[in-house]
Amino acid sequence: MKLDEYASYDGLGLGELVAKGEVSPRELARTAASAIEAANGEIKAVIETYDDRIDALDESTLGAGPFRGVPFLMKDVFGHEKGRLIEFGSRLCRGMTVTTSTYFTDQLKAAGVNILGRSAAPEYSMSATTESVMFGNTSNPWKKGYSAGGSSGGAQAAVTSGMVPIAHGSDIGGSIRIPASWCGGVGLKPSRGRVSIGPVVDEGGLGFSCNHIQAKTLRDAATMLDWVSKPQIGDPFVIPRPTQSYASFVNAPSPRLKIGIVLSELFGVPIDPEVAQAVKDTGKVLERMGHHVEIAEADFGGIATLHHINDLFFFGFDARLDGYAKRTGQKVGPDTLEPVILSVYEFAKQITPARFFTAMSEINVARRKLARFYADHDVWLSPTTSRVSEPWGKYHLSKAGVDASSLVEKLFAEPCQFTVPHNIMGTPGLSLPLAMHSTGVPIGVQLAGRPAEEHVLIGLGGALEKAMPWAKRVPALHVSKMG
């Protein structure tokens, strides 16, 4: 299979070719390896490939789902596939391996994907850009030297550039949606508890974090959600799901919905005028479809809330890194951690249980305050990010003058202004590449819904995919142009 042909398909498209016998999983794996070889030197999205899943692939090990044989990358974060390297983009974890596979990995494999490598992520996924001392900077496929977003930037850049059609993404404050917005992909963050994080972890990031995929079509995101959202043994709770498959909503008509356009400066960050206009234009399209669309407001406490989130996220972070150091035989210090992370490590030691429980109370207040939006509206429509992709250097974890006391204002506020509210609420969010910016990079528009209502977003997203299509847009750094 030629690279331009391979890169023209989404995940389901390649899976259909395998099902028809028109291409073998091993041929797809070899083609993916060629695509990575062609583009990765410029983009730096892939940090490792697995020989045993390419030329030595045993096709009998693949699941029988609709993505059978489809090349897939696992993000370098958390513990996914037993025996594989997991380094968190950190020199402290160099050479560390996963000890227990996750339920998420089991479900991905059942869906049929061929996990053939790892994608880049910033150190401990704690940045909205994928730039690291350990693996270098991942480039946006649309513009060399521009950020691919983070923390799932390697995954989305690999997808948008055509190296693989789908890849693992995780999201604790926007890490699926920000890369989708900046690279021009589809990023669906599921509801809290939708995708099991077990068996080792109860809830990822105290319920803020979730796993899913980076994609380029809505049907891939929806279909994969059907496969990875099955309740697992020992899950702390099970949330409602529709009686139909998520995939069935992609082409289903949506009921008339009340949609609120949110352009509030939640963290005091001005919105790029072109980004705001893209949201308003999307609202007009939805209005023509018969939905009720109006300007709405949202609030949850501004920057102060982000500081409380730090006390939640980083409580015990020092113990976590000490544990990694013990496993790898290395020492925590400036030679193993980037400056911002080292500062956070020291900051974590100061977080008392009293501060932690105060932060939990404050976040509960913020959650209830935010959720008032859904008393009057079915869907939240906003920018995914206030600004589009910019050159490397703005949000990375070795930035001069940034430490644990200032990272909220200097690294998180701008890219996370419209994404983190949905991690706080545990509500689903969907970034779609509905416009292009005058600088030549994509604009992501975000739809968000009530808890457990991913199907509502998928239905609206399917209609927008037809009305405002993006499939024919091809970035400058694409395997069809580089092979």
Coordinates of C-alpha atoms in Angstrom, one line a residue:
M1 CA 0.0 0.0 0.0
K2 CA 1.3 3.4 -0.9
L3 CA 1.7 6.0 1.8
D4 CA -0.7 8.5 0.3
E5 CA -3.4 5.8 0.0
Y6 CA -2.7 4.6 3.5
A7 CA -2.9 8.1 5.0
S8 CA -6.2 8.8 3.2
Y9 CA -8.1 6.3 5.4
D10 CA -9.4 6.7 8.9
G11 CA -9.2 3.8 11.4
L12 CA -12.5 2.2 10.4
G13 CA -11.6 2.6 6.8
L14 CA -8.4 0.6 7.2
G15 CA -10.2 -1.9 9.4
E16 CA -12.8 -2.5 6.6
L17 CA -9.9 -3.2 4.1
V18 CA -8.6 -5.8 6.5
A19 CA -12.0 -7.4 6.9
K20 CA -12.4 -7.6 3.1
G21 CA -9.0 -9.2 2.8
E22 CA -7.7 -6.4 0.6
V23 CA -4.8 -5.7 2.9
S24 CA -3.2 -7.7 5.8
P25 CA -2.5 -6.4 9.3
R26 CA 1.2 -7.0 8.7
E27 CA 1.1 -5.0 5.5
L28 CA -0.6 -2.1 7.4
A29 CA 2.1 -2.3 10.2
R30 CA 4.9 -2.1 7.6
T31 CA 3.2 0.8 5.9
A32 CA 2.8 2.6 9.2
A33 CA 6.5 2.0 9.9
S34 CA 7.3 3.6 6.5
A35 CA 5.0 6.5 7.3
I36 CA 6.7 7.1 10.6
E37 CA 10.1 6.9 9.0
A38 CA 9.0 9.4 6.3
A39 CA 7.5 12.0 8.6
N40 CA 8.8 11.6 12.2
G41 CA 12.1 13.2 11.6
E42 CA 10.4 16.5 11.0
I43 CA 7.5 16.1 13.5
K44 CA 9.0 14.0 16.3
A45 CA 5.7 12.5 17.4
V46 CA 6.8 8.9 17.8
I47 CA 9.4 8.0 20.4
E48 CA 9.5 4.2 20.0
T49 CA 8.2 1.5 17.6
Y50 CA 7.8 -2.2 18.5
D51 CA 9.6 -4.6 16.1
D52 CA 7.4 -7.5 17.3
R53 CA 4.3 -5.6 16.2
I54 CA 5.6 -4.8 12.7
D55 CA 7.6 -7.3 10.7
A56 CA 7.3 -10.0 13.4
L57 CA 3.6 -9.3 14.0
D58 CA 1.6 -12.5 14.9
E59 CA -1.8 -11.6 13.4
S60 CA -3.5 -14.3 15.5
T61 CA -3.0 -12.1 18.5
L62 CA -5.2 -9.3 17.2
G63 CA -8.7 -8.8 18.4
A64 CA -11.6 -9.3 16.0
G65 CA -13.2 -5.8 16.4
P66 CA -13.8 -3.2 13.7
F67 CA -10.2 -1.9 14.1
R68 CA -8.5 -5.2 13.5
G69 CA -5.0 -4.6 12.3
V70 CA -5.2 -0.8 12.5
P71 CA -1.9 0.7 13.5
F72 CA -2.1 2.5 16.9
L73 CA 0.3 4.4 19.2
M74 CA 0.2 4.4 23.0
K75 CA 0.9 7.7 24.8
D76 CA 4.0 7.7 27.0
V77 CA 2.0 8.1 30.2
F78 CA 0.5 5.9 33.0
G79 CA 0.9 2.1 32.8
H80 CA -0.7 0.4 29.8
E81 CA 0.8 -2.6 28.3
K82 CA 2.7 -5.0 30.6
G83 CA 6.4 -5.3 29.7
R84 CA 6.6 -2.1 27.6
L85 CA 8.7 0.9 28.4
I86 CA 6.8 3.7 30.1
E87 CA 9.0 6.8 30.8
F88 CA 6.5 9.7 31.2
G89 CA 8.8 11.8 29.0
S90 CA 11.1 12.0 32.0
R91 CA 14.8 11.2 32.4
L92 CA 14.0 10.0 36.0
C93 CA 12.0 7.1 34.5
R94 CA 14.4 6.2 31.7
G95 CA 14.2 2.5 31.0
M96 CA 11.2 1.9 33.3
T97 CA 8.6 -0.8 32.2
V98 CA 4.9 -1.3 32.9
T99 CA 4.2 -4.0 35.5
T100 CA 0.4 -4.4 35.0
S101 CA -1.7 -4.0 31.8
T102 CA -4.8 -1.8 32.1
Y103 CA -8.4 -2.6 31.3
F104 CA -8.2 0.2 28.8
T105 CA -5.4 -1.7 26.9
D106 CA -7.4 -4.9 27.1
Q107 CA -10.4 -3.2 25.5
L108 CA -8.3 -1.5 22.8
K109 CA -6.9 -4.9 21.9
A110 CA -10.3 -6.4 21.7
A111 CA -11.3 -3.6 19.3
G112 CA -8.5 -5.0 17.1
V113 CA -5.8 -2.3 17.1
N114 CA -2.2 -3.1 16.6
I115 CA -0.3 -1.2 19.3
L116 CA 3.0 -0.7 17.5
G117 CA 4.7 2.1 19.4
R118 CA 4.7 5.0 21.8
S119 CA 3.9 8.7 21.1
A120 CA 5.6 11.6 22.7
A121 CA 4.2 13.5 25.7
P122 CA 5.7 16.2 28.0
E123 CA 7.2 15.3 31.3
Y124 CA 4.4 13.6 33.4
S125 CA 1.9 15.0 30.9
M126 CA 2.0 18.3 32.8
S127 CA 2.1 20.7 29.9
A128 CA -0.2 22.0 27.2
T129 CA 2.6 21.5 24.7
T130 CA 4.6 18.4 23.8
E131 CA 8.1 19.7 24.3
S132 CA 10.6 17.9 26.5
V133 CA 14.3 17.7 27.4
M134 CA 14.1 13.9 27.0
F135 CA 12.6 13.6 23.6
G136 CA 12.7 17.0 22.0
N137 CA 9.8 19.1 20.6
T138 CA 6.8 17.7 18.6
S139 CA 5.9 19.9 15.7
N140 CA 2.4 20.8 14.6
P141 CA 2.0 19.2 11.2
W142 CA 0.5 22.4 9.9
K143 CA 3.5 24.6 10.7
K144 CA 7.0 23.5 11.5
G145 CA 8.2 24.7 14.9
Y146 CA 4.7 25.4 16.1
S147 CA 3.2 23.5 19.1
A148 CA 1.2 20.4 18.6
G149 CA -0.5 21.0 21.9
G150 CA -0.3 18.7 24.9
S151 CA -0.2 16.6 26.6
S152 CA -1.3 14.2 23.9
G153 CA 0.5 16.2 21.2
G154 CA 2.6 13.4 19.9
A155 CA -0.5 11.3 19.4
Q156 CA -2.5 13.9 17.6
A157 CA 0.5 15.0 15.5
A158 CA 1.0 11.4 14.4
V159 CA -2.7 11.1 13.4
T160 CA -2.9 14.5 11.6
S161 CA 0.3 13.9 9.7
G162 CA -0.9 10.4 8.6
M163 CA 1.5 8.2 10.5
V164 CA -1.3 6.4 12.1
P165 CA -5.1 6.9 11.8
I166 CA -5.9 6.8 15.6
A167 CA -3.8 7.0 18.7
H168 CA -4.2 7.0 22.5
G169 CA -5.0 10.3 24.2
S170 CA -5.6 11.1 27.9
D171 CA -7.1 14.2 29.4
I172 CA -6.8 15.7 32.9
G173 CA -7.3 19.4 32.0
G174 CA -7.6 19.4 28.2
S175 CA -4.9 17.0 27.0
I176 CA -7.1 15.3 24.4
R177 CA -8.9 18.4 23.2
I178 CA -6.0 20.9 23.1
P179 CA -3.9 18.9 20.6
A180 CA -7.0 18.2 18.6
S181 CA -7.7 21.9 18.4
W182 CA -4.2 22.9 17.5
C183 CA -3.5 20.1 15.0
G184 CA -6.9 20.0 13.4
G185 CA -8.2 16.6 14.7
V186 CA -11.1 15.2 16.6
G187 CA -10.8 15.0 20.3
L188 CA -13.5 13.5 22.5
K189 CA -13.0 13.6 26.3
P190 CA -15.5 11.1 27.8
S191 CA -17.5 11.6 31.0
R192 CA -16.0 10.9 34.4
G193 CA -16.1 7.1 34.9
R194 CA -17.0 6.3 31.3
V195 CA -13.7 4.5 30.5
S196 CA -12.2 2.3 33.2
I197 CA -8.8 3.4 34.6
G198 CA -8.4 0.0 36.4
P199 CA -7.2 -2.2 37.7
V200 CA -4.3 -0.4 39.5
V201 CA -6.0 3.0 39.7
D202 CA -9.4 3.8 41.1
E203 CA -10.1 7.2 39.4
G204 CA -7.4 8.9 37.3
G205 CA -6.4 12.3 38.8
L206 CA -9.1 12.1 41.4
G207 CA -11.7 11.8 38.7
F208 CA -10.4 14.6 36.5
S209 CA -8.5 12.3 34.1
C210 CA -9.8 10.0 31.4
N211 CA -8.5 7.9 28.5
H212 CA -9.7 7.8 24.9
I213 CA -8.2 8.4 21.5
Q214 CA -7.0 11.1 19.2
A215 CA -8.7 10.8 15.8
K216 CA -9.4 12.6 12.5
T217 CA -13.0 11.4 12.1
L218 CA -15.9 11.5 14.5
R219 CA -16.9 7.9 13.5
D220 CA -13.6 6.6 14.7
A221 CA -13.9 8.4 18.1
A222 CA -17.5 7.2 18.5
T223 CA -16.9 3.6 17.5
M224 CA -13.9 3.3 19.7
L225 CA -15.9 4.7 22.7
D226 CA -18.3 1.7 22.2
W227 CA -15.3 -0.6 22.6
V228 CA -13.4 1.0 25.5
S229 CA -16.3 2.0 27.7
K230 CA -17.4 -1.4 29.0
P231 CA -17.7 -1.4 32.8
Q232 CA -14.9 -3.5 34.4
I233 CA -14.5 -5.6 37.5
G234 CA -14.0 -3.4 40.6
D235 CA -14.9 -0.1 39.0
P236 CA -16.0 2.3 41.7
F237 CA -19.2 3.3 39.8
V238 CA -20.9 2.7 36.5
I239 CA -22.6 5.7 34.7
P240 CA -25.6 5.5 32.4
R241 CA -25.1 4.9 28.7
P242 CA -27.6 5.0 25.8
T243 CA -29.4 1.9 24.6
Q244 CA -27.9 2.4 21.1
S245 CA -24.3 2.3 20.2
Y246 CA -22.3 5.6 20.2
A247 CA -21.5 5.0 16.6
S248 CA -25.1 5.0 15.6
F249 CA -25.4 8.6 16.7
V250 CA -22.9 9.9 14.2
N251 CA -25.5 9.9 11.4
A252 CA -28.7 10.2 13.5
P253 CA -30.8 13.4 13.6
S254 CA -30.5 15.4 16.8
P255 CA -33.5 16.5 18.7
R256 CA -33.9 20.3 19.0
L257 CA -31.4 21.4 21.6
K258 CA -30.8 24.6 23.6
I259 CA -27.2 25.6 23.0
G260 CA -25.3 28.2 25.0
I261 CA -22.3 30.0 23.4
V262 CA -19.7 30.6 26.1
L263 CA -17.2 33.3 25.5
S264 CA -16.6 34.2 29.1
E265 CA -13.0 34.9 30.0
L266 CA -13.0 32.2 32.7
F267 CA -9.3 32.8 33.6
G268 CA -9.1 36.4 32.3
V269 CA -7.6 35.3 29.0
P270 CA -8.7 37.3 26.0
I271 CA -10.0 35.2 23.1
D272 CA -8.5 35.6 19.7
P273 CA -11.1 37.4 17.5
E274 CA -10.8 34.7 14.7
V275 CA -11.4 32.0 17.3
A276 CA -14.4 33.8 18.7
Q277 CA -15.8 34.3 15.2
A278 CA -15.4 30.6 14.4
V279 CA -17.5 29.8 17.5
K280 CA -20.2 32.3 16.5
D281 CA -20.2 30.9 12.9
T282 CA -20.7 27.4 14.3
G283 CA -23.6 28.7 16.3
K284 CA -25.2 30.1 13.2
V285 CA -24.9 26.7 11.5
L286 CA -26.5 25.0 14.4
E287 CA -29.3 27.6 14.4
R288 CA -30.0 26.8 10.8
M289 CA -30.3 23.2 11.7
G290 CA -33.2 24.1 14.0
H291 CA -31.4 24.4 17.4
H292 CA -31.9 27.3 19.8
V293 CA -28.6 29.1 20.2
E294 CA -27.9 32.0 22.5
I295 CA -25.0 33.7 24.3
A296 CA -24.6 32.3 27.8
E297 CA -22.3 32.8 30.8
A298 CA -20.3 30.5 32.9
D299 CA -18.2 31.0 36.0
F300 CA -16.4 28.9 38.6
G301 CA -14.0 31.1 40.5
G302 CA -11.3 32.0 38.0
I303 CA -7.5 31.6 38.6
A304 CA -8.1 30.9 42.3
T305 CA -9.8 27.6 41.3
L306 CA -6.8 26.5 39.3
H307 CA -4.6 27.0 42.3
H308 CA -6.8 24.8 44.4
I309 CA -6.6 22.2 41.6
N310 CA -2.8 22.2 42.1
D311 CA -3.2 21.2 45.7
L312 CA -5.3 18.3 44.5
F313 CA -3.1 17.1 41.6
F314 CA 0.2 17.5 43.4
F315 CA -0.7 16.1 46.8
G316 CA 1.6 13.0 47.0
F317 CA 3.4 13.9 43.8
D318 CA 6.7 13.8 45.6
A319 CA 6.0 10.3 46.9
R320 CA 5.2 9.2 43.3
L321 CA 8.5 10.5 42.0
D322 CA 10.4 9.0 44.9
G323 CA 8.8 5.7 43.9
Y324 CA 9.9 6.0 40.3
A325 CA 13.4 6.9 41.5
K326 CA 13.6 3.8 43.5
R327 CA 12.5 1.7 40.6
T328 CA 15.0 3.1 38.2
G329 CA 17.9 3.6 40.7
Q330 CA 18.2 7.3 39.9
K331 CA 17.9 10.4 42.0
V332 CA 15.4 13.2 41.9
G333 CA 17.3 16.4 40.9
P334 CA 18.0 18.8 38.1
D335 CA 19.7 16.1 36.0
T336 CA 16.5 13.9 36.0
L337 CA 13.7 16.5 36.1
E338 CA 12.9 19.6 34.1
P339 CA 12.9 22.8 36.3
V340 CA 9.2 23.3 36.6
I341 CA 8.7 19.6 37.6
L342 CA 11.5 19.8 40.1
S343 CA 9.8 22.9 41.6
V344 CA 6.5 21.0 41.7
Y345 CA 8.2 18.1 43.5
E346 CA 9.3 20.4 46.2
F347 CA 6.0 22.2 46.3
A348 CA 4.2 18.9 46.8
K349 CA 6.1 18.3 50.0
Q350 CA 4.4 21.4 51.5
I351 CA 0.8 20.3 50.8
T352 CA -0.8 19.3 54.1
P353 CA -3.8 17.0 54.4
A354 CA -5.7 20.1 55.6
R355 CA -4.9 22.0 52.3
F356 CA -5.8 18.9 50.3
F357 CA -9.3 18.6 51.9
T358 CA -9.8 22.4 51.6
A359 CA -9.0 22.1 47.9
M360 CA -11.5 19.3 47.5
S361 CA -14.2 21.5 49.1
E362 CA -13.4 24.4 46.9
I363 CA -13.5 22.3 43.7
N364 CA -16.9 21.0 44.8
V365 CA -18.1 24.6 45.0
A366 CA -16.7 25.3 41.6
R367 CA -18.3 22.2 40.1
R368 CA -21.7 23.1 41.5
K369 CA -21.3 26.7 40.3
L370 CA -20.3 25.6 36.8
A371 CA -23.0 23.0 36.5
R372 CA -25.7 25.7 36.8
F373 CA -25.1 26.2 33.1
Y374 CA -26.8 22.9 32.3
A375 CA -29.9 23.8 34.2
D376 CA -30.7 26.1 31.3
H377 CA -28.8 24.6 28.4
D378 CA -28.3 21.2 26.8
V379 CA -24.9 21.9 25.2
W380 CA -22.0 24.2 25.8
L381 CA -20.4 25.8 22.7
S382 CA -17.1 27.6 23.1
P383 CA -13.6 27.7 21.7
T384 CA -11.6 24.7 22.6
T385 CA -8.6 27.0 23.3
S386 CA -8.6 30.8 23.5
R387 CA -5.6 31.0 21.1
V388 CA -4.4 28.8 18.3
S389 CA -1.1 27.0 18.0
E390 CA 2.0 29.2 18.5
P391 CA 5.7 28.7 18.1
W392 CA 7.5 26.4 20.6
G393 CA 8.7 27.9 23.8
K394 CA 5.6 29.3 25.4
Y395 CA 4.3 26.5 27.6
H396 CA 7.2 24.1 28.1
L397 CA 8.4 22.8 31.5
S398 CA 11.9 24.3 31.3
K399 CA 10.7 27.8 30.7
A400 CA 12.8 30.4 32.6
G401 CA 11.0 32.2 35.4
V402 CA 8.3 29.6 35.9
D403 CA 8.0 27.5 39.0
A404 CA 5.2 25.8 41.0
S405 CA 4.0 29.2 42.3
S406 CA 3.5 30.7 38.8
L407 CA 2.8 27.8 36.5
V408 CA -1.0 28.3 36.7
E409 CA -0.8 31.8 35.3
K410 CA 2.1 31.3 32.9
L411 CA 1.5 27.7 31.6
F412 CA -2.1 26.6 32.2
A413 CA -4.5 29.6 32.1
E414 CA -4.3 30.4 28.4
P415 CA -4.6 26.9 26.9
C416 CA -6.9 25.4 29.5
Q417 CA -9.4 28.3 30.0
F418 CA -12.2 26.4 28.2
T419 CA -11.1 22.8 28.7
V420 CA -10.5 22.3 32.4
P421 CA -14.1 23.2 33.4
H422 CA -15.3 19.9 31.9
N423 CA -12.7 18.0 33.9
I424 CA -13.9 19.7 37.0
M425 CA -17.5 18.8 36.2
G426 CA -16.7 15.4 34.8
T427 CA -18.7 16.3 31.7
P428 CA -17.9 15.1 28.2
G429 CA -16.2 17.5 25.8
L430 CA -15.6 17.3 22.0
S431 CA -13.2 19.4 20.0
L432 CA -13.8 19.6 16.3
P433 CA -11.6 21.4 13.6
L434 CA -14.3 23.6 12.2
A435 CA -12.2 26.5 10.9
M436 CA -8.7 27.7 9.9
H437 CA -6.8 30.7 11.3
S438 CA -5.2 33.3 9.2
T439 CA -1.8 32.1 10.5
G440 CA -2.4 28.8 8.7
V441 CA -3.2 26.6 11.7
P442 CA -6.5 25.1 12.7
I443 CA -9.2 26.4 15.1
G444 CA -10.9 24.0 17.4
V445 CA -14.5 24.5 18.4
Q446 CA -15.7 22.7 21.5
L447 CA -19.1 21.1 22.2
A448 CA -19.7 19.9 25.8
G449 CA -22.7 18.3 27.4
R450 CA -24.2 17.1 30.6
P451 CA -22.6 14.1 32.4
A452 CA -23.0 10.8 30.5
E453 CA -24.3 12.5 27.4
E454 CA -21.5 11.8 25.0
H455 CA -24.2 10.6 22.5
V456 CA -25.6 14.1 22.3
L457 CA -22.3 15.6 21.4
I458 CA -21.6 12.8 18.8
G459 CA -25.0 13.5 17.2
L460 CA -24.3 17.3 16.9
G461 CA -20.7 16.6 15.9
G462 CA -21.8 14.3 13.1
A463 CA -24.1 17.0 11.7
L464 CA -21.3 19.6 11.9
E465 CA -18.9 17.2 10.2
K466 CA -21.2 17.2 7.2
A467 CA -22.0 20.9 7.3
M468 CA -18.5 22.2 8.0
P469 CA -16.3 19.4 6.6
W470 CA -12.6 19.2 7.4
A471 CA -11.5 15.9 5.8
K472 CA -10.0 17.4 2.6
R473 CA -7.6 19.7 4.6
V474 CA -4.1 18.3 4.4
P475 CA -1.2 19.8 6.5
A476 CA 2.1 20.7 5.1
L477 CA 3.9 18.0 7.1
H478 CA 1.9 15.0 5.9
V479 CA 3.2 11.6 4.8
S480 CA 1.5 11.9 1.4
K481 CA 3.9 14.9 0.8
M482 CA 6.9 13.5 2.6
G483 CA 7.1 9.8 1.6

